[in-house]
Coordinates of C-alpha atoms in Angstrom, one line a residue:
Chain R
M289 CA 0.0 0.0 0.0
H290 CA 1.3 3.4 -1.0
F291 CA 1.5 6.3 1.5
P292 CA 2.2 9.7 -0.2
E293 CA 2.0 11.7 3.0
V294 CA 4.9 12.5 5.2
L295 CA 5.6 10.2 8.2
P296 CA 7.6 12.2 10.8
L297 CA 10.3 10.0 12.3
Q298 CA 11.7 10.0 15.9
S299 CA 15.0 11.2 14.7
G300 CA 13.5 14.5 13.5
A301 CA 13.8 13.4 9.9
S302 CA 10.8 12.2 7.9
I303 CA 9.9 9.9 5.0
R304 CA 7.2 10.3 2.4
D305 CA 6.0 8.5 -0.7
Y306 CA 6.6 5.1 0.9
H307 CA 5.2 1.7 0.4
L308 CA 4.2 -0.9 3.0
A309 CA 4.0 -4.5 2.0
Y310 CA 1.4 -6.4 4.0
E311 CA -0.7 -9.6 3.9
T312 CA -3.9 -10.5 5.6
Y313 CA -5.4 -13.9 6.6
G314 CA -8.9 -14.7 7.6
T315 CA -11.9 -12.4 7.5
L316 CA -12.5 -9.1 9.3
N317 CA -15.7 -9.5 11.2
A318 CA -18.7 -7.1 10.9
D319 CA -17.7 -4.9 13.9
R320 CA -14.0 -5.0 12.9
S321 CA -12.9 -6.3 16.3
N322 CA -11.0 -9.5 15.4
A323 CA -7.9 -8.0 13.9
V324 CA -4.5 -9.3 15.1
L325 CA -1.4 -7.5 14.0
V326 CA 1.8 -9.6 13.8
C327 CA 5.1 -7.7 14.0
H328 CA 8.3 -9.2 12.6
A329 CA 11.8 -9.4 13.9
L330 CA 15.1 -8.9 12.1
N331 CA 15.0 -11.4 9.3
A332 CA 11.3 -11.7 8.5
S333 CA 8.5 -10.1 6.6
H334 CA 4.8 -9.5 6.1
H335 CA 4.5 -13.1 4.9
V336 CA 3.7 -14.6 8.3
A337 CA 1.6 -17.6 7.3
G338 CA 0.4 -19.8 4.5
V339 CA 2.2 -20.6 1.2
Y340 CA 2.4 -18.9 -2.1
A341 CA 0.6 -20.9 -4.8
G342 CA 3.0 -23.0 -6.8
Q343 CA 6.0 -22.1 -4.7
D344 CA 7.9 -24.7 -2.8
K345 CA 9.2 -23.8 0.7
S346 CA 7.2 -20.6 0.7
E347 CA 5.6 -21.1 4.2
G348 CA 5.2 -17.9 6.2
W349 CA 7.8 -17.4 8.9
W350 CA 5.3 -18.1 11.7
D351 CA 3.2 -20.6 9.8
N352 CA 3.3 -23.1 12.7
M353 CA 1.6 -20.4 14.9
I354 CA -0.8 -18.7 12.5
G355 CA -3.4 -20.2 10.2
P356 CA -6.7 -22.1 10.1
G357 CA -7.0 -24.2 13.3
K358 CA -3.6 -23.0 14.6
P359 CA -3.0 -21.3 17.9
V360 CA -3.7 -17.9 16.3
D361 CA -6.6 -19.3 14.4
T362 CA -7.3 -17.4 11.1
D363 CA -10.8 -19.0 11.1
R364 CA -11.5 -16.6 13.9
F365 CA -9.0 -13.8 13.7
F366 CA -8.2 -11.4 10.9
V367 CA -4.4 -11.5 10.9
I368 CA -2.3 -8.7 9.4
G369 CA 1.4 -9.1 8.7
V370 CA 3.3 -5.9 7.8
N371 CA 6.8 -5.5 6.5
N372 CA 8.5 -2.7 8.3
L373 CA 10.0 0.4 6.7
G374 CA 13.7 -0.1 5.9
S375 CA 13.3 -3.8 5.5
C376 CA 14.1 -5.6 2.3
F377 CA 11.0 -7.7 1.7
G378 CA 8.8 -5.3 -0.2
S379 CA 8.2 -2.2 1.9
T380 CA 10.3 0.9 1.1
G381 CA 13.9 0.4 2.1
P382 CA 17.4 1.5 1.4
M383 CA 17.4 -0.3 -2.0
H384 CA 14.5 1.9 -3.3
N385 CA 14.6 5.4 -4.7
H386 CA 14.5 8.6 -2.7
P387 CA 11.5 10.5 -4.0
D388 CA 13.4 13.9 -4.0
T389 CA 16.5 12.8 -5.9
G390 CA 15.3 9.7 -7.7
E391 CA 18.5 8.1 -6.5
V392 CA 18.7 4.9 -4.5
Y393 CA 18.5 5.7 -0.8
G394 CA 21.4 3.4 0.2
A395 CA 23.1 4.9 3.4
D396 CA 20.8 7.9 3.1
F397 CA 17.7 5.9 4.2
P398 CA 16.6 7.6 7.4
V399 CA 17.2 5.8 10.7
V400 CA 13.9 4.3 11.8
T401 CA 13.0 3.2 15.3
V402 CA 10.5 0.7 16.8
E403 CA 8.3 3.7 17.5
D404 CA 8.4 4.8 13.9
W405 CA 7.4 1.3 12.7
V406 CA 4.5 1.3 15.1
N407 CA 3.4 4.7 13.7
A408 CA 3.6 3.4 10.2
Q409 CA 1.6 0.3 11.1
A410 CA -1.1 2.4 12.8
R411 CA -1.5 4.4 9.5
L412 CA -1.9 1.1 7.6
L413 CA -4.6 0.1 10.0
D414 CA -6.3 3.5 9.5
R415 CA -6.4 2.7 5.8
L416 CA -7.8 -0.7 6.5
G417 CA -10.5 0.8 8.6
I418 CA -9.4 -0.9 11.8
T419 CA -9.6 1.4 14.9
Q420 CA -8.9 -1.2 17.5
L421 CA -6.9 -4.4 17.4
A422 CA -7.9 -7.5 19.3
A423 CA -4.2 -8.1 19.8
V424 CA -0.7 -7.2 18.7
L425 CA 1.7 -10.1 18.6
G426 CA 5.4 -10.3 18.2
G427 CA 8.6 -12.2 19.1
S428 CA 12.0 -10.7 19.8
L429 CA 12.1 -7.4 18.0
G430 CA 8.5 -8.0 17.1
G431 CA 7.7 -8.2 20.8
M432 CA 9.3 -4.8 21.3
Q433 CA 6.9 -3.5 18.7
A434 CA 4.0 -5.1 20.5
L435 CA 5.2 -3.5 23.7
S436 CA 5.6 -0.1 22.0
W437 CA 2.1 -0.4 20.6
T438 CA 0.7 -0.5 24.2
L439 CA 2.5 2.8 24.9
Q440 CA 1.9 4.6 21.7
Y441 CA -1.7 3.5 21.0
P442 CA -3.1 2.1 24.2
E443 CA -6.6 2.8 23.1
R444 CA -6.2 1.0 19.8
M445 CA -5.6 -2.5 21.2
R446 CA -6.9 -4.9 23.8
H447 CA -4.1 -7.5 24.1
A448 CA -0.3 -7.5 23.7
V449 CA 1.4 -10.9 23.2
V450 CA 5.2 -10.4 23.7
V451 CA 7.3 -13.4 23.1
A452 CA 11.1 -13.8 23.8
S453 CA 11.5 -10.1 24.0
A454 CA 13.1 -7.4 26.3
P455 CA 12.4 -3.9 27.5
N456 CA 15.7 -2.9 25.9
L457 CA 19.0 -4.5 24.8
T458 CA 21.8 -5.3 27.2
A459 CA 25.3 -4.1 26.5
E460 CA 26.2 -7.6 25.4
N461 CA 23.4 -7.6 23.0
I462 CA 24.4 -4.2 21.5
A463 CA 27.9 -5.6 21.3
F464 CA 26.8 -8.5 19.1
N465 CA 24.9 -6.1 16.9
E466 CA 28.0 -3.9 16.6
V467 CA 30.2 -6.8 15.6
A468 CA 27.7 -7.7 12.9
R469 CA 27.6 -4.1 11.7
R470 CA 31.4 -3.8 11.6
A471 CA 31.6 -6.9 9.5
I472 CA 29.3 -5.3 7.0
V473 CA 30.7 -1.8 7.1
T474 CA 34.3 -2.9 6.7
D475 CA 33.5 -5.1 3.7
P476 CA 35.3 -3.4 0.8
D477 CA 32.1 -3.9 -1.3
F478 CA 30.0 -1.8 1.2
H479 CA 31.1 1.6 -0.3
G480 CA 29.8 3.5 2.6
G481 CA 26.3 2.0 2.0
H482 CA 26.1 3.1 -1.6
F483 CA 27.1 -0.3 -3.0
Y484 CA 24.1 -0.4 -5.3
R485 CA 25.8 2.2 -7.5
H486 CA 28.8 0.0 -7.9
G487 CA 26.8 -3.0 -8.8
V488 CA 28.2 -5.0 -5.9
I489 CA 26.9 -6.5 -2.6
P490 CA 28.9 -6.7 0.6
K491 CA 28.3 -10.4 0.9
R492 CA 31.3 -11.1 3.0
G493 CA 30.1 -8.7 5.7
L494 CA 26.5 -10.0 5.5
R495 CA 27.7 -13.6 5.9
I496 CA 29.7 -12.9 9.0
A497 CA 26.9 -10.8 10.5
R498 CA 24.6 -13.7 10.0
M499 CA 27.0 -16.3 11.4
I500 CA 27.4 -14.4 14.6
G501 CA 23.7 -13.7 14.8
H502 CA 23.0 -17.4 14.3
I503 CA 25.3 -18.5 17.1
T504 CA 23.5 -16.2 19.5
Y505 CA 20.0 -17.5 18.5
L506 CA 20.9 -21.0 19.6
S507 CA 21.9 -22.5 22.9
D508 CA 25.1 -24.2 23.7
D509 CA 23.3 -27.5 24.4
V510 CA 21.3 -27.5 21.2
M511 CA 24.3 -26.7 19.1
N512 CA 26.2 -29.5 20.8
E513 CA 23.3 -31.9 20.2
K514 CA 23.0 -30.9 16.6
F515 CA 26.6 -30.7 15.6
G516 CA 28.8 -31.6 18.5
R517 CA 32.4 -32.0 17.3
Q518 CA 31.3 -33.9 14.2
L519 CA 33.5 -33.6 11.2
R520 CA 32.0 -32.9 7.8
E521 CA 33.8 -35.8 6.1
G522 CA 35.7 -38.8 7.5
I523 CA 37.1 -39.1 10.9
D524 CA 40.6 -37.6 10.3
L525 CA 41.6 -34.1 11.0
K526 CA 43.1 -32.3 7.9
Y527 CA 45.5 -30.1 9.8
S528 CA 44.3 -27.2 7.8
T529 CA 43.5 -23.7 9.1
Q530 CA 41.1 -22.6 6.4
D531 CA 39.2 -25.7 5.2
I532 CA 35.7 -26.4 6.5
E533 CA 36.3 -29.3 8.8
F534 CA 33.7 -29.3 11.6
Q535 CA 30.0 -29.6 10.8
I536 CA 29.2 -26.4 12.7
E537 CA 31.6 -24.5 10.4
S538 CA 29.8 -25.9 7.4
Y539 CA 26.4 -25.0 8.9
L540 CA 27.3 -21.5 9.7
R541 CA 28.9 -20.9 6.3
Y542 CA 25.8 -22.3 4.7
Q543 CA 23.5 -20.0 6.7
G544 CA 25.7 -17.0 6.0
D545 CA 25.8 -17.7 2.2
K546 CA 22.0 -18.2 2.1
F547 CA 21.4 -15.0 4.0
S548 CA 23.8 -12.9 1.9
D549 CA 21.9 -13.9 -1.2
Y550 CA 18.7 -12.2 -0.1
F551 CA 19.2 -9.8 2.7
D552 CA 20.2 -6.2 2.3
A553 CA 23.3 -4.8 4.1
N554 CA 21.8 -1.4 4.9
T555 CA 18.6 -3.1 6.2
Y556 CA 20.8 -5.1 8.6
L557 CA 22.3 -1.9 9.9
L558 CA 19.0 -0.2 10.2
I559 CA 17.2 -3.0 12.0
T560 CA 20.0 -3.7 14.4
R561 CA 20.1 0.0 15.2
A562 CA 16.4 0.0 15.9
L563 CA 17.0 -2.9 18.3
D564 CA 19.8 -0.9 20.1
Y565 CA 17.7 2.2 20.4
F566 CA 14.5 0.6 21.8
D567 CA 14.2 1.6 25.4
P568 CA 10.8 2.9 26.5
A569 CA 12.2 3.5 30.0
R570 CA 14.8 6.0 28.7
A571 CA 12.3 8.9 28.8
H572 CA 11.5 8.0 32.4
A573 CA 15.1 8.0 33.8
G574 CA 15.3 4.3 33.3
N575 CA 12.1 3.5 35.3
L576 CA 10.2 0.9 33.3
T577 CA 7.3 0.9 35.8
R578 CA 6.7 4.6 35.0
A579 CA 7.2 4.0 31.3
L580 CA 4.5 1.3 31.2
A581 CA 2.0 3.3 33.2
R582 CA 0.4 4.3 29.9
A583 CA -0.3 0.7 28.8
T584 CA -3.8 -0.5 29.3
A585 CA -3.8 -3.7 27.3
K586 CA -3.9 -7.2 28.8
F587 CA -0.6 -8.9 28.4
L588 CA 0.8 -12.3 27.8
L589 CA 4.5 -12.7 28.0
V590 CA 6.5 -15.8 27.1
S591 CA 10.2 -16.5 27.5
F592 CA 12.4 -19.5 27.0
T593 CA 14.8 -20.7 29.7
T594 CA 17.7 -21.3 27.3
D595 CA 17.3 -18.0 25.5
W596 CA 20.4 -16.0 26.5
R597 CA 20.0 -13.3 24.0
F598 CA 16.5 -12.3 25.3
S599 CA 16.7 -14.1 28.6
P600 CA 13.7 -14.8 30.9
Q601 CA 15.1 -12.2 33.3
R602 CA 14.3 -9.5 30.7
S603 CA 10.7 -10.6 30.3
R604 CA 10.4 -10.7 34.1
E605 CA 11.4 -7.0 34.1
I606 CA 8.4 -6.3 31.9
V607 CA 6.1 -8.4 34.0
K608 CA 7.3 -6.6 37.2
A609 CA 6.6 -3.2 35.6
L610 CA 3.1 -4.4 34.6
L611 CA 2.5 -5.8 38.1
D612 CA 3.6 -2.5 39.7
N613 CA 1.0 -0.8 37.4
R614 CA -1.6 -3.4 38.4
R615 CA -2.1 -4.4 34.8
S616 CA -3.5 -7.7 33.7
V617 CA -0.6 -10.0 32.8
S618 CA 0.2 -13.6 32.4
Y619 CA 3.7 -14.9 32.0
A620 CA 4.9 -18.3 30.9
E621 CA 8.6 -19.3 31.1
I622 CA 9.0 -22.3 28.8
D623 CA 11.8 -24.8 29.6
A624 CA 12.8 -25.3 26.0
P625 CA 16.3 -26.2 24.9
H626 CA 16.5 -24.2 21.6
G627 CA 17.6 -20.8 22.8
H628 CA 16.2 -17.6 21.2
D629 CA 15.1 -19.6 18.1
A630 CA 12.5 -21.4 20.4
F631 CA 10.0 -18.7 19.7
L632 CA 9.7 -19.9 16.1
L633 CA 9.6 -23.6 16.9
D634 CA 7.0 -26.1 18.0
D635 CA 6.9 -26.8 21.7
A636 CA 3.7 -28.3 23.1
R637 CA 3.7 -26.1 26.2
Y638 CA 4.4 -22.9 24.3
M639 CA 1.9 -23.6 21.6
G640 CA -0.6 -24.6 24.3
V641 CA -0.3 -21.4 26.2
M642 CA -0.5 -19.3 23.0
R643 CA -3.6 -21.3 21.8
S644 CA -5.3 -20.9 25.2
Y645 CA -4.6 -17.2 25.3
F646 CA -6.0 -16.6 21.8
D647 CA -9.0 -18.8 22.6
S648 CA -9.8 -16.5 25.5
I649 CA -9.5 -13.4 23.2
A650 CA -11.8 -15.1 20.8
K651 CA -14.3 -15.8 23.6
E652 CA -14.3 -12.1 24.5
L653 CA -15.2 -11.3 20.8
Q654 CA -18.3 -13.5 21.1
A655 CA -19.3 -12.0 24.4
Chain G
M1105 CA -7.7 -29.7 49.0
T1106 CA -9.7 -28.9 45.9
D1107 CA -12.9 -29.7 47.7
K1108 CA -15.5 -26.9 47.1
A1109 CA -16.5 -26.5 50.7
A1110 CA -12.9 -26.1 51.8
M1111 CA -12.3 -23.5 49.0
Q1112 CA -15.4 -21.6 50.2
A1113 CA -14.2 -21.7 53.8
L1114 CA -10.9 -20.2 52.7
A1115 CA -12.5 -17.7 50.4
R1116 CA -14.5 -16.3 53.4
L1117 CA -11.1 -14.9 54.7
V1118 CA -10.8 -12.8 51.5
P1119 CA -12.8 -9.6 51.7
P1120 CA -14.9 -8.9 48.6
G1121 CA -13.1 -6.8 46.0
S1122 CA -9.6 -7.7 47.3
R1123 CA -6.5 -7.6 45.2
V1124 CA -5.2 -11.2 45.7
L1125 CA -1.9 -13.0 45.0
D1126 CA -2.3 -16.7 45.1
L1127 CA 1.1 -18.4 45.6
G1128 CA 1.1 -21.9 44.2
C1129 CA -2.3 -21.3 42.6
G1130 CA -2.6 -24.7 40.9
N1131 CA -5.2 -24.7 38.1
G1132 CA -6.5 -21.3 39.2
A1133 CA -9.8 -22.6 40.6
M1134 CA -9.5 -20.5 43.8
L1135 CA -8.7 -17.2 41.9
D1136 CA -11.4 -18.0 39.4
Y1137 CA -13.9 -18.4 42.3
L1138 CA -12.7 -15.2 44.0
Q1139 CA -13.0 -13.2 40.8
R1140 CA -16.5 -14.5 40.0
E1141 CA -18.1 -14.8 43.4
R1142 CA -16.3 -12.1 45.4
G1143 CA -15.3 -9.5 42.8
C1144 CA -11.6 -9.9 43.5
S1145 CA -8.7 -9.3 41.1
G1146 CA -5.2 -10.6 41.1
Y1147 CA -2.7 -13.1 39.9
G1148 CA -1.7 -16.7 40.5
V1149 CA 1.9 -17.8 40.8
E1150 CA 2.8 -21.3 39.5
I1151 CA 5.8 -23.3 38.6
D1152 CA 4.1 -26.2 36.9
D1153 CA 3.6 -26.0 33.1
A1154 CA 0.2 -27.8 33.1
N1155 CA -1.1 -25.6 35.8
V1156 CA 0.0 -22.4 34.0
L1157 CA -1.8 -23.7 31.0
A1158 CA -4.9 -24.4 33.0
C1159 CA -4.9 -20.9 34.4
V1160 CA -4.5 -19.3 31.0
Q1161 CA -7.4 -21.5 29.7
R1162 CA -9.8 -20.3 32.4
G1163 CA -8.7 -16.7 32.0
V1164 CA -6.9 -16.4 35.4
D1165 CA -3.7 -14.2 35.2
V1166 CA -0.8 -16.4 36.1
I1167 CA 2.9 -15.7 36.5
Q1168 CA 5.2 -18.7 36.0
L1169 CA 7.8 -18.5 38.8
N1170 CA 9.7 -20.8 41.1
L1171 CA 8.7 -19.6 44.6
D1172 CA 11.9 -20.9 46.0
E1173 CA 13.5 -18.0 44.1
G1174 CA 11.5 -15.5 46.2
L1175 CA 9.0 -12.8 45.4
A1176 CA 11.4 -10.0 44.3
M1177 CA 8.9 -9.2 41.5
F1178 CA 6.3 -8.1 44.0
D1179 CA 6.3 -4.8 46.0
D1180 CA 5.7 -4.4 49.7
N1181 CA 2.0 -4.4 50.6
S1182 CA 1.0 -4.6 47.0
F1183 CA -1.8 -7.0 47.6
D1184 CA -4.7 -7.0 50.1
V1185 CA -4.4 -10.8 50.6
V1186 CA -1.7 -13.2 49.7
L1187 CA -2.8 -16.9 49.7
Q1188 CA -0.5 -19.9 50.3
I1189 CA -2.9 -22.8 50.0
D1190 CA -1.3 -26.2 50.1
T1191 CA 2.0 -24.5 49.0
L1192 CA 4.1 -24.1 52.1
Q1193 CA 4.7 -27.8 52.4
H1194 CA 6.4 -27.9 49.0
L1195 CA 8.8 -25.0 49.7
R1196 CA 12.5 -25.4 50.4
N1197 CA 12.5 -21.9 51.9
A1198 CA 9.2 -22.1 53.8
E1199 CA 10.1 -19.6 56.4
T1200 CA 11.5 -17.1 53.9
M1201 CA 8.4 -17.5 51.8
L1202 CA 6.2 -16.9 54.9
R1203 CA 8.1 -13.6 55.5
E1204 CA 7.7 -12.7 51.8
T1205 CA 4.0 -13.5 52.0
A1206 CA 3.7 -11.1 54.9
R1207 CA 5.8 -8.4 53.2
V1208 CA 3.9 -8.5 49.9
G1209 CA 0.4 -8.8 51.4
R1210 CA -1.4 -6.6 53.9
T1211 CA -2.8 -9.9 55.1
G1212 CA -1.9 -13.5 54.4
V1213 CA -3.8 -16.8 54.4
V1214 CA -1.8 -20.0 54.8
A1215 CA -3.3 -23.5 54.7
F1216 CA -1.4 -26.7 54.9
P1217 CA -1.8 -30.3 55.9
N1218 CA -1.7 -30.6 59.7
F1219 CA 0.6 -33.4 60.6
A1220 CA -0.8 -33.6 64.1
H1221 CA -4.2 -34.7 62.9
W1222 CA -5.1 -37.8 64.9
P1223 CA -4.9 -40.4 62.1
N1224 CA -1.4 -39.2 61.4
R1225 CA -0.5 -39.5 65.1
L1226 CA -2.0 -43.0 65.2
S1227 CA 0.1 -44.0 62.2
I1228 CA 3.3 -42.7 63.8
L1229 CA 2.4 -44.6 67.0
R1230 CA 2.2 -47.7 64.9
G1231 CA 5.7 -46.8 63.7
R1232 CA 4.8 -45.8 60.1
M1233 CA 4.6 -42.5 58.3
P1234 CA 0.9 -41.7 57.5
V1235 CA -0.6 -42.3 54.1
T1236 CA -4.0 -40.7 54.1
R1237 CA -6.5 -39.0 51.8
R1238 CA -4.9 -35.7 52.8
L1239 CA -1.3 -37.0 52.7
P1240 CA -1.6 -39.7 50.0
Y1241 CA 2.1 -40.2 49.4
Q1242 CA 4.7 -42.6 50.6
W1243 CA 7.5 -41.1 52.7
Y1244 CA 10.0 -41.7 49.9
D1245 CA 8.1 -40.0 47.1
T1246 CA 6.2 -37.2 48.8
P1247 CA 6.3 -33.7 47.4
N1248 CA 5.5 -32.5 50.9
I1249 CA 9.1 -31.7 52.0
R1250 CA 7.9 -29.7 55.0
V1251 CA 5.7 -31.5 57.5
G1252 CA 4.4 -29.4 60.3
T1253 CA 1.5 -29.1 62.7
Y1254 CA -1.1 -26.5 63.6
K1255 CA 0.9 -25.8 66.8
D1256 CA 4.2 -25.6 64.9
F1257 CA 2.9 -22.9 62.7
E1258 CA 1.8 -20.8 65.7
V1259 CA 5.4 -20.9 66.9
L1260 CA 6.7 -20.0 63.5
A1261 CA 4.3 -17.1 63.2
T1262 CA 5.3 -15.8 66.6
K1263 CA 8.9 -16.1 65.7
N1264 CA 8.3 -14.0 62.6
S1265 CA 6.2 -11.4 64.5
L1266 CA 3.1 -12.2 62.6
R1267 CA -0.2 -11.2 64.2
I1268 CA -2.7 -14.0 63.8
L1269 CA -6.1 -12.6 63.0
D1270 CA -7.9 -15.9 62.9
S1271 CA -6.9 -19.6 62.8
F1272 CA -8.9 -22.8 62.6
G1273 CA -8.7 -26.3 61.3
L1274 CA -10.5 -27.6 58.2
Q1275 CA -11.9 -31.1 58.1
D1276 CA -14.3 -32.3 55.4
G1277 CA -14.9 -28.7 54.4
Q1278 CA -16.0 -27.8 57.9
E1279 CA -14.2 -25.4 60.2
V1280 CA -12.8 -27.1 63.3
R1281 CA -12.3 -24.6 66.2
W1282 CA -12.1 -27.0 69.1
L1283 CA -8.8 -28.8 69.4
P1284 CA -7.9 -28.2 65.7
N1285 CA -4.4 -29.6 66.2
A1286 CA -5.8 -33.0 66.7
R1287 CA -9.1 -32.9 65.0
A1288 CA -8.3 -31.3 61.6
G1289 CA -6.4 -32.5 58.5
T1290 CA -5.8 -28.9 57.4
A1291 CA -4.5 -26.0 59.4
V1292 CA -5.6 -22.5 58.4
F1293 CA -4.0 -19.2 59.5
H1294 CA -5.1 -15.7 58.6
F1295 CA -2.4 -13.2 59.7
E1296 CA -0.9 -9.8 59.1
H1297 CA 2.5 -8.4 59.8
A1298 CA 3.0 -6.5 62.9

């Protein structure tokens, strides 16, 4: 959907003539009360569920969670997936043209924040004629957007479902983002972010960024279980320093290669920056309780015990701030082995809690 | 102690409209009852996955926490009533948790199996740990790692400067106020911090 009007951004800059890619699933009911907005994380899009006709492996990134008869049941809910500004899956991003100059944005794409994304999503809902959402749902960075929704548009939503998320990033988390960004920025093919003009892609940087990201999304245990010290071929060491010998090396390189084929380098920088900046307590001298006083939604928070990038402790901070404000909140801490990635995987306890929570939202719709 | 009469007897200690924290809330039946019948609000705390799910299913707000890690998440006096119903006997840090209950709640209600109930005494006299309807486990597989009596709790409450507002036994859903330490399978204490 095209938006000709100016969207003011948190930085003081603005963007106009932009496009938001979105998909919807299910049917909006007569009183327009059953809409659920799904917010995506770093490497995802508006394509949250279902498959594209005739395309293999085109399942949406949260297809196990969202669809007919699934925990977020599209037979009952009208689900909306939106690709965020600055991303590289269809919405306006750094690979598109600046309307003033007609040149590719590249490094000149404005820095966008979680709050900016939420504002853009709200404008999309205006166009779709939805004044109040039944729920906003997101995991990781998507969870930050769901949380931000409760502060920016408390009257426009009834439930927030925040999975494997945090009220801000820790220093260690920002550090991982910075390593990834340095890998991209120091790639000779990056050209200060204007690589499109040179007809190249900083694939080396993107690969390394993805490799380090991938390590942090898994747990030590699951990585050991999956790869251990297995060698790729044979049982003998090659006594090389540059060959791929261990399975884990092969896996990370494969993931890095795959990622560098489709992901945009400037998008990586923008999205990790949005992660770094998100901190609703900042305007309240670090006091999350005061920051969340505006929220009126009912909350479900879910974390995973082996997630060290968005640890349960961070979710508990949000729970505590909501308790201090006497808000309705439930919190499930799922003892799953898969680290941060667990939020995208099937776990009976996780799926059960999500299904039950959305069932109760559906019951409210009928009441 | 899921018995309806017992639940109602305990619910009478919770004033209508109270903000309640139910520690070890199980499947959320008590909070559900308090919300529907007594206009209360609040949260349950549970460690068990199946119980957390049951609470979400019935629309009771639940926080998944290990009570042995304390109640740091909850502010002083942030609840009108804190319930510990059949919870104390499972806690490694039972005394700490009792203090935490008193800190977080303006009042507390604790109910637990009274080990001095006469059938238990009889069993011990016979030289065997009791296995009853109220304490249905063998000594080697019981989740009840703290066994105490009605009288024991009075001593613990005094030690922790708790003011007992009311106390009684519960047996077959009925209040037992005469010799509760011998005549009731469940001990109930309603207290506030001094």
